[in-house]
Amino acid sequence: CPAPANLRPTNGTRLCALLYADNSAYYDQCCAGDVLEVLPDSDVPYMPWAWSGRASSLVVGTRCELTVWSRRGKNGNKRTFNA
């Protein structure tokens, strides 16, 4: 997985988080598969349709916080992740 301080897409702008579709019990195989990029100051009340229930691993950048909910529209249980 990339280090939290190194989260940058190909165009070089800063990212706050990367969500990955694939995970593994072996660390060197984590953070694989499709990737969903989360930009700074994003407020997304719904996951993109193709990502519903798919995120299995994530990396949150430095000076960022990612809050997720168990239900649509920011309802249900809430969990916050940071670097």
XYZ file of C-alpha atoms in Angstrom:
83
model
C 0.000 0.000 0.000
C 1.217 3.521 -0.594
C 2.373 5.560 2.377
C -0.227 8.131 3.533
C 2.124 11.002 2.635
C 2.456 9.699 -0.945
C -1.203 9.756 -2.033
C -1.119 11.463 -5.403
C -2.814 10.531 -8.687
C -0.997 10.646 -12.009
C -1.615 14.401 -12.432
C 0.193 15.114 -9.131
C -2.617 16.768 -7.152
C -3.178 15.767 -3.552
C -5.583 12.966 -2.571
C -7.111 12.385 0.833
C -7.819 8.672 0.488
C -7.666 5.675 -1.793
C -10.179 2.843 -1.460
C -9.270 -0.516 -2.987
C -11.530 -3.324 -4.172
C -9.139 -6.173 -3.343
C -7.476 -7.110 -0.081
C -5.323 -9.976 1.109
C -4.026 -11.422 4.339
C -0.558 -10.954 2.819
C 0.500 -7.332 3.169
C 2.356 -7.204 -0.156
C -0.895 -8.185 -1.939
C -3.128 -5.626 -0.201
C -4.351 -2.469 -1.893
C -5.009 -4.101 -5.252
C -7.754 -4.135 -7.843
C -9.952 -1.195 -8.725
C -9.195 2.098 -6.948
C -11.572 4.866 -5.854
C -9.844 8.223 -5.318
C -11.183 10.605 -2.649
C -10.284 14.251 -3.205
C -9.730 16.783 -0.395
C -12.918 18.377 0.975
C -15.147 15.805 -0.776
C -18.646 15.345 0.605
C -20.199 12.289 -1.009
C -23.379 11.017 0.691
C -23.556 7.954 -1.589
C -20.879 5.564 -2.831
C -20.702 5.293 -6.608
C -23.018 2.489 -7.732
C -20.218 0.166 -8.832
C -18.522 0.518 -5.408
C -21.423 -0.501 -3.181
C -19.987 -3.055 -0.753
C -16.697 -3.420 -2.675
C -14.148 -1.406 -0.703
C -11.994 -3.855 1.214
C -8.891 -1.822 2.065
C -8.032 1.860 2.239
C -5.248 4.356 2.807
C -5.980 7.812 4.236
C -3.525 10.621 3.566
C -1.833 12.813 6.124
C -3.896 15.771 7.384
C -7.059 14.045 6.098
C -9.968 12.248 7.676
C -12.344 9.793 5.984
C -15.742 9.241 7.569
C -17.950 6.395 6.355
C -21.455 5.300 7.319
C -23.052 1.855 7.292
C -26.177 3.084 5.464
C -26.943 5.297 2.492
C -27.303 9.051 2.862
C -24.984 9.332 5.888
C -27.197 7.167 8.092
C -26.444 4.260 10.378
C -23.202 3.591 12.204
C -20.330 5.979 11.542
C -16.604 5.288 11.506
C -13.751 7.736 10.973
C -10.302 6.870 9.588
C -7.118 8.936 9.415
C -3.474 8.357 8.559
